[in-house]
PDB file of C-alpha atoms in Angstrom:
ATOM      1  CA  MET A1332     107.270 182.522  72.446  1.00  0.00           C
ATOM      2  CA  THR A1333     108.037 178.924  71.681  1.00  0.00           C
ATOM      3  CA  ARG A1334     106.977 176.139  73.958  1.00  0.00           C
ATOM      4  CA  PRO A1335     109.637 173.722  75.155  1.00  0.00           C
ATOM      5  CA  ALA A1336     109.494 170.411  73.394  1.00  0.00           C
ATOM      6  CA  LEU A1337     107.938 167.651  75.421  1.00  0.00           C
ATOM      7  CA  ASP A1338     110.265 164.813  76.312  1.00  0.00           C
ATOM      8  CA  VAL A1339     108.223 161.924  74.931  1.00  0.00           C
ATOM      9  CA  PRO A1340     109.729 158.513  75.724  1.00  0.00           C
ATOM     10  CA  ARG A1341     110.659 156.720  72.583  1.00  0.00           C
ATOM     11  CA  ASP A1342     109.182 153.314  71.921  1.00  0.00           C
ATOM     12  CA  ARG A1343     112.094 150.956  72.083  1.00  0.00           C
ATOM     13  CA  THR A1344     110.295 148.455  69.927  1.00  0.00           C
ATOM     14  CA  ALA A1345     109.969 150.993  67.108  1.00  0.00           C
ATOM     15  CA  GLY A1346     112.530 151.384  64.365  1.00  0.00           C
ATOM     16  CA  PRO A1347     114.286 154.591  63.284  1.00  0.00           C
ATOM     17  CA  ARG A1348     111.174 155.759  61.389  1.00  0.00           C
ATOM     18  CA  GLY A1349     108.607 154.555  63.909  1.00  0.00           C
ATOM     19  CA  ALA A1350     108.175 151.123  62.382  1.00  0.00           C
ATOM     20  CA  ALA A1351     107.487 148.435  65.007  1.00  0.00           C
ATOM     21  CA  LYS A1352     110.194 145.898  65.450  1.00  0.00           C
ATOM     22  CA  PRO A1353     109.196 142.221  65.520  1.00  0.00           C
ATOM     23  CA  VAL A1354     108.991 140.939  69.090  1.00  0.00           C
ATOM     24  CA  ARG A1355     111.260 138.002  69.634  1.00  0.00           C
ATOM     25  CA  LYS A1356     109.653 134.975  71.202  1.00  0.00           C
ATOM     26  CA  ARG A1357     111.335 133.567  74.214  1.00  0.00           C
ATOM     27  CA  ARG A1358     112.638 130.087  73.844  1.00  0.00           C
ATOM     28  CA  PRO A1359     111.520 127.613  76.481  1.00  0.00           C
ATOM     29  CA  THR A1360     114.034 127.178  79.223  1.00  0.00           C
ATOM     30  CA  SER A1361     115.537 123.864  80.220  1.00  0.00           C
ATOM     31  CA  GLN A1362     113.252 123.728  83.278  1.00  0.00           C
ATOM     32  CA  GLN A1363     110.157 124.193  81.125  1.00  0.00           C
ATOM     33  CA  LEU A1364     111.324 121.497  78.721  1.00  0.00           C
ATOM     34  CA  ALA A1365     111.961 119.173  81.644  1.00  0.00           C
ATOM     35  CA  ALA A1366     108.470 119.867  83.017  1.00  0.00           C
ATOM     36  CA  TRP A1367     106.865 119.052  79.664  1.00  0.00           C
ATOM     37  CA  ALA A1368     108.983 115.922  79.402  1.00  0.00           C
ATOM     38  CA  PHE A1369     107.680 114.721  82.762  1.00  0.00           C
ATOM     39  CA  LEU A1370     104.078 115.606  81.843  1.00  0.00           C
ATOM     40  CA  ALA A1371     104.147 113.950  78.435  1.00  0.00           C
ATOM     41  CA  PRO A1372     103.962 110.298  79.653  1.00  0.00           C
ATOM     42  CA  VAL A1373     101.101 111.143  82.024  1.00  0.00           C
ATOM     43  CA  ALA A1374      99.212 113.022  79.324  1.00  0.00           C
ATOM     44  CA  LEU A1375      99.758 110.182  76.854  1.00  0.00           C
ATOM     45  CA  TYR A1376      98.570 107.639  79.418  1.00  0.00           C
ATOM     46  CA  LEU A1377      95.409 109.637  80.172  1.00  0.00           C
ATOM     47  CA  VAL A1378      94.608 110.055  76.483  1.00  0.00           C
ATOM     48  CA  LEU A1379      95.178 106.396  75.582  1.00  0.00           C
ATOM     49  CA  PHE A1380      93.580 104.713  78.584  1.00  0.00           C
ATOM     50  CA  TYR A1381      90.948 107.234  79.725  1.00  0.00           C
ATOM     51  CA  ALA A1382      89.985 109.821  77.125  1.00  0.00           C
ATOM     52  CA  TYR A1383      89.952 107.546  74.067  1.00  0.00           C
ATOM     53  CA  PRO A1384      88.058 104.642  75.721  1.00  0.00           C
ATOM     54  CA  LEU A1385      85.524 107.118  77.101  1.00  0.00           C
ATOM     55  CA  TYR A1386      85.093 108.654  73.656  1.00  0.00           C
ATOM     56  CA  ARG A1387      84.646 105.208  72.098  1.00  0.00           C
ATOM     57  CA  ASN A1388      82.096 104.234  74.736  1.00  0.00           C
ATOM     58  CA  ILE A1389      80.092 107.408  74.117  1.00  0.00           C
ATOM     59  CA  ASP A1390      80.277 106.764  70.362  1.00  0.00           C
ATOM     60  CA  LEU A1391      79.060 103.189  70.890  1.00  0.00           C
ATOM     61  CA  SER A1392      76.083 104.403  72.890  1.00  0.00           C
ATOM     62  CA  LEU A1393      75.032 106.876  70.176  1.00  0.00           C
ATOM     63  CA  ARG A1394      75.141 104.477  67.219  1.00  0.00           C
ATOM     64  CA  HIS A1395      73.513 101.212  66.176  1.00  0.00           C
ATOM     65  CA  TYR A1396      76.421  98.802  66.216  1.00  0.00           C
ATOM     66  CA  THR A1397      76.235  95.221  65.045  1.00  0.00           C
ATOM     67  CA  VAL A1398      79.086  92.737  64.775  1.00  0.00           C
ATOM     68  CA  ARG A1399      79.588  93.673  61.120  1.00  0.00           C
ATOM     69  CA  SER A1400      79.414  97.430  61.665  1.00  0.00           C
ATOM     70  CA  PHE A1401      81.627  97.121  64.726  1.00  0.00           C
ATOM     71  CA  VAL A1402      84.366  95.678  62.520  1.00  0.00           C
ATOM     72  CA  GLN A1403      83.792  97.885  59.474  1.00  0.00           C
ATOM     73  CA  GLY A1404      82.983 101.057  61.423  1.00  0.00           C
ATOM     74  CA  ASP A1405      79.904 102.117  59.419  1.00  0.00           C
ATOM     75  CA  ALA A1406      77.313 102.087  62.221  1.00  0.00           C
ATOM     76  CA  PRO A1407      74.460 104.589  61.697  1.00  0.00           C
ATOM     77  CA  PHE A1408      73.977 107.397  64.185  1.00  0.00           C
ATOM     78  CA  THR A1409      70.873 106.867  66.362  1.00  0.00           C
ATOM     79  CA  GLY A1410      71.214 109.600  68.994  1.00  0.00           C
ATOM     80  CA  LEU A1411      69.704 108.683  72.355  1.00  0.00           C
ATOM     81  CA  ALA A1412      67.805 105.658  71.053  1.00  0.00           C
ATOM     82  CA  ASN A1413      70.065 103.235  72.940  1.00  0.00           C
ATOM     83  CA  TYR A1414      69.454 105.081  76.201  1.00  0.00           C
ATOM     84  CA  ARG A1415      65.705 104.969  75.560  1.00  0.00           C
ATOM     85  CA  THR A1416      66.001 101.221  74.967  1.00  0.00           C
ATOM     86  CA  VAL A1417      67.803 100.802  78.277  1.00  0.00           C
ATOM     87  CA  PHE A1418      65.248 102.853  80.236  1.00  0.00           C
ATOM     88  CA  GLU A1419      62.346 100.922  78.717  1.00  0.00           C
ATOM     89  CA  ASP A1420      63.921  97.525  79.358  1.00  0.00           C
ATOM     90  CA  PRO A1421      62.142  95.557  82.151  1.00  0.00           C
ATOM     91  CA  ALA A1422      65.540  94.712  83.611  1.00  0.00           C
ATOM     92  CA  PHE A1423      66.417  98.387  84.202  1.00  0.00           C
ATOM     93  CA  ALA A1424      64.495  98.897  87.465  1.00  0.00           C
ATOM     94  CA  PRO A1425      65.760  95.696  89.183  1.00  0.00           C
ATOM     95  CA  ALA A1426      69.336  96.385  88.061  1.00  0.00           C
ATOM     96  CA  LEU A1427      69.119  99.959  89.364  1.00  0.00           C
ATOM     97  CA  LEU A1428      67.714  98.774  92.711  1.00  0.00           C
ATOM     98  CA  HIS A1429      70.394  96.095  93.059  1.00  0.00           C
ATOM     99  CA  THR A1430      73.128  98.601  92.194  1.00  0.00           C
ATOM    100  CA  ILE A1431      71.893 101.040  94.835  1.00  0.00           C
ATOM    101  CA  LEU A1432      71.541  98.339  97.502  1.00  0.00           C
ATOM    102  CA  PHE A1433      74.883  96.750  96.683  1.00  0.00           C
ATOM    103  CA  THR A1434      76.731 100.079  96.698  1.00  0.00           C
ATOM    104  CA  THR A1435      75.060 101.533  99.800  1.00  0.00           C
ATOM    105  CA  VAL A1436      75.310  98.457 102.029  1.00  0.00           C
ATOM    106  CA  CYS A1437      78.911  97.778 101.014  1.00  0.00           C
ATOM    107  CA  LEU A1438      79.979 101.392 101.599  1.00  0.00           C
ATOM    108  CA  VAL A1439      78.340 101.603 105.030  1.00  0.00           C
ATOM    109  CA  PHE A1440      79.718  98.329 106.374  1.00  0.00           C
ATOM    110  CA  GLN A1441      83.164  98.781 104.835  1.00  0.00           C
ATOM    111  CA  TYR A1442      83.508 102.243 106.319  1.00  0.00           C
ATOM    112  CA  VAL A1443      82.137 101.369 109.773  1.00  0.00           C
ATOM    113  CA  MET A1444      84.236  98.211 110.095  1.00  0.00           C
ATOM    114  CA  GLY A1445      87.325  99.901 108.667  1.00  0.00           C
ATOM    115  CA  LEU A1446      86.950 102.826 111.079  1.00  0.00           C
ATOM    116  CA  ALA A1447      86.435 100.504 114.055  1.00  0.00           C
ATOM    117  CA  LEU A1448      89.551  98.513 113.158  1.00  0.00           C
ATOM    118  CA  ALA A1449      91.573 101.693 112.555  1.00  0.00           C
ATOM    119  CA  VAL A1450      90.652 103.034 116.007  1.00  0.00           C
ATOM    120  CA  PHE A1451      91.430  99.625 117.507  1.00  0.00           C
ATOM    121  CA  PHE A1452      94.894  99.427 115.936  1.00  0.00           C
ATOM    122  CA  HIS A1453      95.617 103.072 116.754  1.00  0.00           C
ATOM    123  CA  ARG A1454      96.386 102.000 120.319  1.00  0.00           C
ATOM    124  CA  ASN A1455      99.642 100.373 119.125  1.00  0.00           C
ATOM    125  CA  PHE A1456      99.665  97.231 121.230  1.00  0.00           C
ATOM    126  CA  ARG A1457     102.271  94.498 120.841  1.00  0.00           C
ATOM    127  CA  LEU A1458     100.886  92.605 117.814  1.00  0.00           C
ATOM    128  CA  SER A1459      99.330  95.641 116.172  1.00  0.00           C
ATOM    129  CA  ALA A1460     101.614  95.708 113.114  1.00  0.00           C
ATOM    130  CA  THR A1461     101.316  91.936 112.542  1.00  0.00           C
ATOM    131  CA  LEU A1462      97.530  91.934 112.725  1.00  0.00           C
ATOM    132  CA  ARG A1463      97.308  94.956 110.439  1.00  0.00           C
ATOM    133  CA  ALA A1464      99.389  93.113 107.870  1.00  0.00           C
ATOM    134  CA  LEU A1465      97.085  90.078 108.105  1.00  0.00           C
ATOM    135  CA  PHE A1466      94.025  92.255 107.571  1.00  0.00           C
ATOM    136  CA  LEU A1467      95.536  93.451 104.285  1.00  0.00           C
ATOM    137  CA  VAL A1468      95.471  89.932 102.806  1.00  0.00           C
ATOM    138  CA  PRO A1469      91.905  90.180 101.359  1.00  0.00           C
ATOM    139  CA  TRP A1470      92.839  93.431  99.636  1.00  0.00           C
ATOM    140  CA  LEU A1471      96.048  92.013  98.160  1.00  0.00           C
ATOM    141  CA  LEU A1472      94.540  88.801  96.790  1.00  0.00           C
ATOM    142  CA  PRO A1473      93.426  88.734  93.135  1.00  0.00           C
ATOM    143  CA  LEU A1474      89.678  89.198  92.865  1.00  0.00           C
ATOM    144  CA  ILE A1475      89.244  85.887  91.076  1.00  0.00           C
ATOM    145  CA  VAL A1476      90.840  84.113  94.049  1.00  0.00           C
ATOM    146  CA  SER A1477      88.683  85.942  96.582  1.00  0.00           C
ATOM    147  CA  ALA A1478      85.474  85.356  94.624  1.00  0.00           C
ATOM    148  CA  SER A1479      86.274  81.673  94.094  1.00  0.00           C
ATOM    149  CA  THR A1480      87.006  81.268  97.810  1.00  0.00           C
ATOM    150  CA  TRP A1481      83.682  82.819  98.762  1.00  0.00           C
ATOM    151  CA  SER A1482      81.894  80.649  96.203  1.00  0.00           C
ATOM    152  CA  TRP A1483      83.346  77.584  97.897  1.00  0.00           C
ATOM    153  CA  MET A1484      82.563  78.859 101.404  1.00  0.00           C
ATOM    154  CA  LEU A1485      78.932  79.636 100.482  1.00  0.00           C
ATOM    155  CA  ASN A1486      78.309  76.449  98.518  1.00  0.00           C
ATOM    156  CA  SER A1487      74.930  74.988  99.455  1.00  0.00           C
ATOM    157  CA  ASP A1488      76.177  71.413  99.845  1.00  0.00           C
ATOM    158  CA  SER A1489      79.845  71.546 100.861  1.00  0.00           C
ATOM    159  CA  GLY A1490      80.346  75.118 102.014  1.00  0.00           C
ATOM    160  CA  ILE A1491      81.903  75.831 105.373  1.00  0.00           C
ATOM    161  CA  VAL A1492      79.282  78.499 106.158  1.00  0.00           C
ATOM    162  CA  ASN A1493      76.383  76.058 105.864  1.00  0.00           C
ATOM    163  CA  ALA A1494      78.376  73.492 107.847  1.00  0.00           C
ATOM    164  CA  ALA A1495      78.745  76.024 110.662  1.00  0.00           C
ATOM    165  CA  LEU A1496      75.032  76.864 110.507  1.00  0.00           C
ATOM    166  CA  HIS A1497      74.148  73.180 110.623  1.00  0.00           C
ATOM    167  CA  ALA A1498      76.371  72.718 113.688  1.00  0.00           C
ATOM    168  CA  ILE A1499      74.321  75.278 115.640  1.00  0.00           C
ATOM    169  CA  GLY A1500      70.983  73.904 114.464  1.00  0.00           C
ATOM    170  CA  ILE A1501      70.175  76.296 111.576  1.00  0.00           C
ATOM    171  CA  ASP A1502      68.982  74.941 108.243  1.00  0.00           C
ATOM    172  CA  PRO A1503      71.374  75.357 105.291  1.00  0.00           C
ATOM    173  CA  VAL A1504      70.951  78.438 103.105  1.00  0.00           C
ATOM    174  CA  ASN A1505      71.150  78.416  99.321  1.00  0.00           C
ATOM    175  CA  TRP A1506      73.416  81.441  99.206  1.00  0.00           C
ATOM    176  CA  LEU A1507      74.291  81.360  95.510  1.00  0.00           C
ATOM    177  CA  THR A1508      71.245  79.643  93.997  1.00  0.00           C
ATOM    178  CA  SER A1509      68.393  81.390  95.795  1.00  0.00           C
ATOM    179  CA  PRO A1510      67.004  84.698  94.472  1.00  0.00           C
ATOM    180  CA  THR A1511      66.503  85.752  98.078  1.00  0.00           C
ATOM    181  CA  TRP A1512      70.122  85.307  99.180  1.00  0.00           C
ATOM    182  CA  SER A1513      72.285  85.770  96.058  1.00  0.00           C
ATOM    183  CA  LEU A1514      72.628  89.551  96.429  1.00  0.00           C
ATOM    184  CA  THR A1515      73.444  89.138 100.123  1.00  0.00           C
ATOM    185  CA  ALA A1516      76.174  86.637  99.233  1.00  0.00           C
ATOM    186  CA  VAL A1517      77.980  88.978  96.839  1.00  0.00           C
ATOM    187  CA  ILE A1518      77.587  91.870  99.300  1.00  0.00           C
ATOM    188  CA  LEU A1519      79.290  89.826 102.039  1.00  0.00           C
ATOM    189  CA  ALA A1520      82.179  88.981  99.730  1.00  0.00           C
ATOM    190  CA  ASN A1521      82.646  92.578  98.599  1.00  0.00           C
ATOM    191  CA  ILE A1522      82.554  93.891 102.181  1.00  0.00           C
ATOM    192  CA  TRP A1523      85.291  91.436 103.155  1.00  0.00           C
ATOM    193  CA  ILE A1524      87.444  92.618 100.238  1.00  0.00           C
ATOM    194  CA  GLY A1525      86.890  96.354 100.816  1.00  0.00           C
ATOM    195  CA  VAL A1526      87.399  96.618 104.586  1.00  0.00           C
ATOM    196  CA  PRO A1527      91.239  96.569 104.413  1.00  0.00           C
ATOM    197  CA  PHE A1528      91.288  99.593 102.092  1.00  0.00           C
ATOM    198  CA  ASN A1529      89.172 101.599 104.533  1.00  0.00           C
ATOM    199  CA  LEU A1530      91.377 100.399 107.387  1.00  0.00           C
ATOM    200  CA  VAL A1531      94.594 101.575 105.718  1.00  0.00           C
ATOM    201  CA  VAL A1532      93.316 105.014 104.687  1.00  0.00           C
ATOM    202  CA  LEU A1533      91.523 105.774 107.951  1.00  0.00           C
ATOM    203  CA  TYR A1534      94.458 104.521 110.029  1.00  0.00           C
ATOM    204  CA  SER A1535      96.767 106.905 108.167  1.00  0.00           C
ATOM    205  CA  GLY A1536      94.311 109.703 108.927  1.00  0.00           C
ATOM    206  CA  LEU A1537      94.352 108.836 112.624  1.00  0.00           C
ATOM    207  CA  GLN A1538      98.137 109.096 112.624  1.00  0.00           C
ATOM    208  CA  ASN A1539      97.849 112.788 111.702  1.00  0.00           C
ATOM    209  CA  ILE A1540      95.650 113.694 114.685  1.00  0.00           C
ATOM    210  CA  PRO A1541      97.815 115.257 117.452  1.00  0.00           C
ATOM    211  CA  ALA A1542      97.986 113.088 120.563  1.00  0.00           C
ATOM    212  CA  GLY A1543      97.834 116.212 122.704  1.00  0.00           C
ATOM    213  CA  LEU A1544      94.169 116.670 121.867  1.00  0.00           C
ATOM    214  CA  TYR A1545      93.325 113.301 123.391  1.00  0.00           C
ATOM    215  CA  GLU A1546      95.416 114.056 126.469  1.00  0.00           C
ATOM    216  CA  ALA A1547      93.686 117.411 126.981  1.00  0.00           C
ATOM    217  CA  ALA A1548      90.271 115.827 126.542  1.00  0.00           C
ATOM    218  CA  ALA A1549      91.131 113.071 129.028  1.00  0.00           C
ATOM    219  CA  LEU A1550      92.222 115.686 131.586  1.00  0.00           C
ATOM    220  CA  ASP A1551      88.858 117.413 131.101  1.00  0.00           C
ATOM    221  CA  GLY A1552      87.109 114.151 131.968  1.00  0.00           C
ATOM    222  CA  ALA A1553      86.034 113.082 128.472  1.00  0.00           C
ATOM    223  CA  GLY A1554      85.520 109.350 128.105  1.00  0.00           C
ATOM    224  CA  PRO A1555      86.430 107.184 125.079  1.00  0.00           C
ATOM    225  CA  TRP A1556      83.121 107.760 123.302  1.00  0.00           C
ATOM    226  CA  ARG A1557      83.219 111.480 123.948  1.00  0.00           C
ATOM    227  CA  ARG A1558      86.785 111.706 122.614  1.00  0.00           C
ATOM    228  CA  PHE A1559      85.764 109.747 119.531  1.00  0.00           C
ATOM    229  CA  TRP A1560      82.746 111.919 118.637  1.00  0.00           C
ATOM    230  CA  SER A1561      84.408 115.222 119.584  1.00  0.00           C
ATOM    231  CA  ILE A1562      87.951 114.670 118.251  1.00  0.00           C
ATOM    232  CA  THR A1563      88.426 111.563 116.113  1.00  0.00           C
ATOM    233  CA  PHE A1564      85.338 111.655 113.939  1.00  0.00           C
ATOM    234  CA  PRO A1565      85.364 115.421 113.136  1.00  0.00           C
ATOM    235  CA  LEU A1566      89.090 115.499 112.339  1.00  0.00           C
ATOM    236  CA  LEU A1567      88.742 112.420 110.147  1.00  0.00           C
ATOM    237  CA  ARG A1568      86.043 114.065 108.032  1.00  0.00           C
ATOM    238  CA  PRO A1569      88.306 114.980 105.058  1.00  0.00           C
ATOM    239  CA  VAL A1570      89.878 111.510 105.030  1.00  0.00           C
ATOM    240  CA  SER A1571      86.461 109.897 105.418  1.00  0.00           C
ATOM    241  CA  ALA A1572      85.115 111.875 102.459  1.00  0.00           C
ATOM    242  CA  ILE A1573      87.833 110.727 100.064  1.00  0.00           C
ATOM    243  CA  THR A1574      87.583 107.169 101.414  1.00  0.00           C
ATOM    244  CA  LEU A1575      83.847 107.040 100.752  1.00  0.00           C
ATOM    245  CA  LEU A1576      84.255 108.620  97.317  1.00  0.00           C
ATOM    246  CA  LEU A1577      86.901 106.115  96.216  1.00  0.00           C
ATOM    247  CA  GLY A1578      84.870 103.286  97.704  1.00  0.00           C
ATOM    248  CA  LEU A1579      81.798 104.486  95.824  1.00  0.00           C
ATOM    249  CA  VAL A1580      83.606 104.601  92.485  1.00  0.00           C
ATOM    250  CA  TYR A1581      85.090 101.145  93.075  1.00  0.00           C
ATOM    251  CA  THR A1582      81.822  99.568  94.246  1.00  0.00           C
ATOM    252  CA  LEU A1583      79.808 100.963  91.344  1.00  0.00           C
ATOM    253  CA  LYS A1584      82.010  99.125  88.854  1.00  0.00           C
ATOM    254  CA  VAL A1585      82.367  95.826  90.745  1.00  0.00           C
ATOM    255  CA  PHE A1586      81.999  93.064  88.169  1.00  0.00           C
ATOM    256  CA  ASP A1587      84.448  90.243  88.889  1.00  0.00           C
ATOM    257  CA  ILE A1588      83.031  89.188  92.242  1.00  0.00           C
ATOM    258  CA  ILE A1589      79.389  89.121  91.120  1.00  0.00           C
ATOM    259  CA  TRP A1590      80.113  87.417  87.823  1.00  0.00           C
ATOM    260  CA  ILE A1591      82.268  84.680  89.324  1.00  0.00           C
ATOM    261  CA  MET A1592      79.915  83.959  92.231  1.00  0.00           C
ATOM    262  CA  THR A1593      76.436  84.276  90.666  1.00  0.00           C
ATOM    263  CA  LYS A1594      76.759  85.654  87.097  1.00  0.00           C
ATOM    264  CA  GLY A1595      74.032  88.083  88.081  1.00  0.00           C
ATOM    265  CA  GLY A1596      71.530  85.343  88.834  1.00  0.00           C
ATOM    266  CA  PRO A1597      69.570  83.410  89.597  1.00  0.00           C
ATOM    267  CA  ALA A1598      66.729  85.098  87.696  1.00  0.00           C
ATOM    268  CA  GLU A1599      68.765  88.339  87.624  1.00  0.00           C
ATOM    269  CA  SER A1600      68.440  88.639  91.407  1.00  0.00           C
ATOM    270  CA  SER A1601      72.022  89.901  91.782  1.00  0.00           C
ATOM    271  CA  THR A1602      72.341  91.795  88.488  1.00  0.00           C
ATOM    272  CA  THR A1603      73.826  95.277  88.786  1.00  0.00           C
ATOM    273  CA  PHE A1604      74.575  97.845  86.102  1.00  0.00           C
ATOM    274  CA  ALA A1605      78.122  96.504  85.749  1.00  0.00           C
ATOM    275  CA  THR A1606      77.047  92.910  85.071  1.00  0.00           C
ATOM    276  CA  TRP A1607      74.069  94.021  82.982  1.00  0.00           C
ATOM    277  CA  SER A1608      76.329  96.092  80.740  1.00  0.00           C
ATOM    278  CA  TYR A1609      78.533  93.046  80.173  1.00  0.00           C
ATOM    279  CA  GLN A1610      75.548  90.800  79.490  1.00  0.00           C
ATOM    280  CA  LEU A1611      74.163  93.218  76.903  1.00  0.00           C
ATOM    281  CA  GLY A1612      77.465  93.637  75.108  1.00  0.00           C
ATOM    282  CA  PHE A1613      79.007  90.171  75.349  1.00  0.00           C
ATOM    283  CA  GLY A1614      76.620  87.760  77.067  1.00  0.00           C
ATOM    284  CA  ASN A1615      74.212  87.133  74.178  1.00  0.00           C
ATOM    285  CA  LEU A1616      74.480  85.494  70.795  1.00  0.00           C
ATOM    286  CA  VAL A1617      73.360  88.795  69.260  1.00  0.00           C
ATOM    287  CA  PRO A1618      75.327  91.418  71.231  1.00  0.00           C
ATOM    288  CA  ALA A1619      73.734  94.791  71.889  1.00  0.00           C
ATOM    289  CA  PHE A1620      76.835  96.980  71.905  1.00  0.00           C
ATOM    290  CA  GLY A1621      74.925 100.274  71.977  1.00  0.00           C
ATOM    291  CA  PRO A1622      72.687  99.557  75.001  1.00  0.00           C
ATOM    292  CA  GLY A1623      75.603  97.939  76.813  1.00  0.00           C
ATOM    293  CA  ALA A1624      77.717 101.051  76.318  1.00  0.00           C
ATOM    294  CA  ALA A1625      74.765 103.200  77.427  1.00  0.00           C
ATOM    295  CA  VAL A1626      74.530 101.319  80.737  1.00  0.00           C
ATOM    296  CA  GLY A1627      78.277 101.757  81.224  1.00  0.00           C
ATOM    297  CA  ASN A1628      77.929 105.486  80.619  1.00  0.00           C
ATOM    298  CA  LEU A1629      75.221 105.675  83.286  1.00  0.00           C
ATOM    299  CA  LEU A1630      77.791 104.355  85.761  1.00  0.00           C
ATOM    300  CA  VAL A1631      80.311 106.953  84.565  1.00  0.00           C
ATOM    301  CA  ILE A1632      77.741 109.724  85.015  1.00  0.00           C
ATOM    302  CA  ALA A1633      76.883 108.519  88.526  1.00  0.00           C
ATOM    303  CA  ALA A1634      80.558 108.481  89.537  1.00  0.00           C
ATOM    304  CA  LEU A1635      81.076 111.926  87.966  1.00  0.00           C
ATOM    305  CA  VAL A1636      78.101 113.407  89.843  1.00  0.00           C
ATOM    306  CA  PHE A1637      79.346 112.160  93.200  1.00  0.00           C
ATOM    307  CA  GLY A1638      82.843 113.375  92.355  1.00  0.00           C
ATOM    308  CA  LEU A1639      81.532 116.873  91.632  1.00  0.00           C
ATOM    309  CA  ILE A1640      79.551 116.817  94.883  1.00  0.00           C
ATOM    310  CA  TYR A1641      82.736 115.897  96.745  1.00  0.00           C
ATOM    311  CA  VAL A1642      84.687 118.742  95.113  1.00  0.00           C
ATOM    312  CA  ARG A1643      81.919 121.224  95.949  1.00  0.00           C
ATOM    313  CA  VAL A1644      81.755 120.105  99.586  1.00  0.00           C
ATOM    314  CA  GLN A1645      85.529 120.307  99.942  1.00  0.00           C
ATOM    315  CA  ARG A1646      85.544 123.800  98.435  1.00  0.00           C
ATOM    316  CA  LYS A1647      82.887 124.979 100.878  1.00  0.00           C
ATOM    317  CA  GLN A1648      84.809 123.517 103.806  1.00  0.00           C
ATOM    318  CA  ALA A1649      88.007 125.242 102.656  1.00  0.00           C
ATOM    319  CA  GLU A1650      86.206 128.594 102.344  1.00  0.00           C
ATOM    320  CA  SER A1651      84.667 128.280 105.792  1.00  0.00           C
TER     321      SER A1651
END
């Protein structure tokens, strides 16, 4: 007795004798081509202005570059020798301390003052829009103008700040020429420049908080402080996180203000990693390109670490 033949489905990709037919590749659609066309300028911009400079900076920090080898491109590979030189330099510890103090104090005061102003303007009184626009002026001015203005204001002999102190019976302060006050002077200037950014971002975050929450809290008897700590501050946490992260990245690389006002002095009392990197690479008769690039890479690593911490925290908050 013969068994019925099984109805085996035939492979459509096979030929008449079972040979596999070549699979035709799909051509990209017009939408895909349009997407790549839009991505190409962004990708080119990132490669030219981010990836390549970062690669060159890493290469500088791993080789012994002189002026001649920098031009000819035949610098010998030295590994981590430049980083070891930076860590063993006596200026490393003061520059690190100044960078931490400068960044921390600026971030705290910029955020607190920006948040206070954002809450103040959130009430939408009559001149709210006009005053907000005026507060943006420090942020819109070129840094060289802002730094030069603060240099004039804090001048020991003719500055308006010392004139005001003298009027109330306080002795003049050598803001820019005293090792005790030079770091304070550049911190004050940077706080003044950074507050408007915090104001704008935090004010936009306040606009997204439903007004009904405040009304319900007021009906429950919550006062202004209670509403702030129970509603405003918690709901502003995501906006606050990105504000602090961007402020951190900006403050770490601040160079213009410090260099114009004090040039990192006197006696390196206001030197940070940003100014020290410039001094190593361009501020000496015999430039140290490798150590200067190594200091710059330390700033990049610090910003990258805090960026990864921010991403991890945001991921945990999204999961919870």
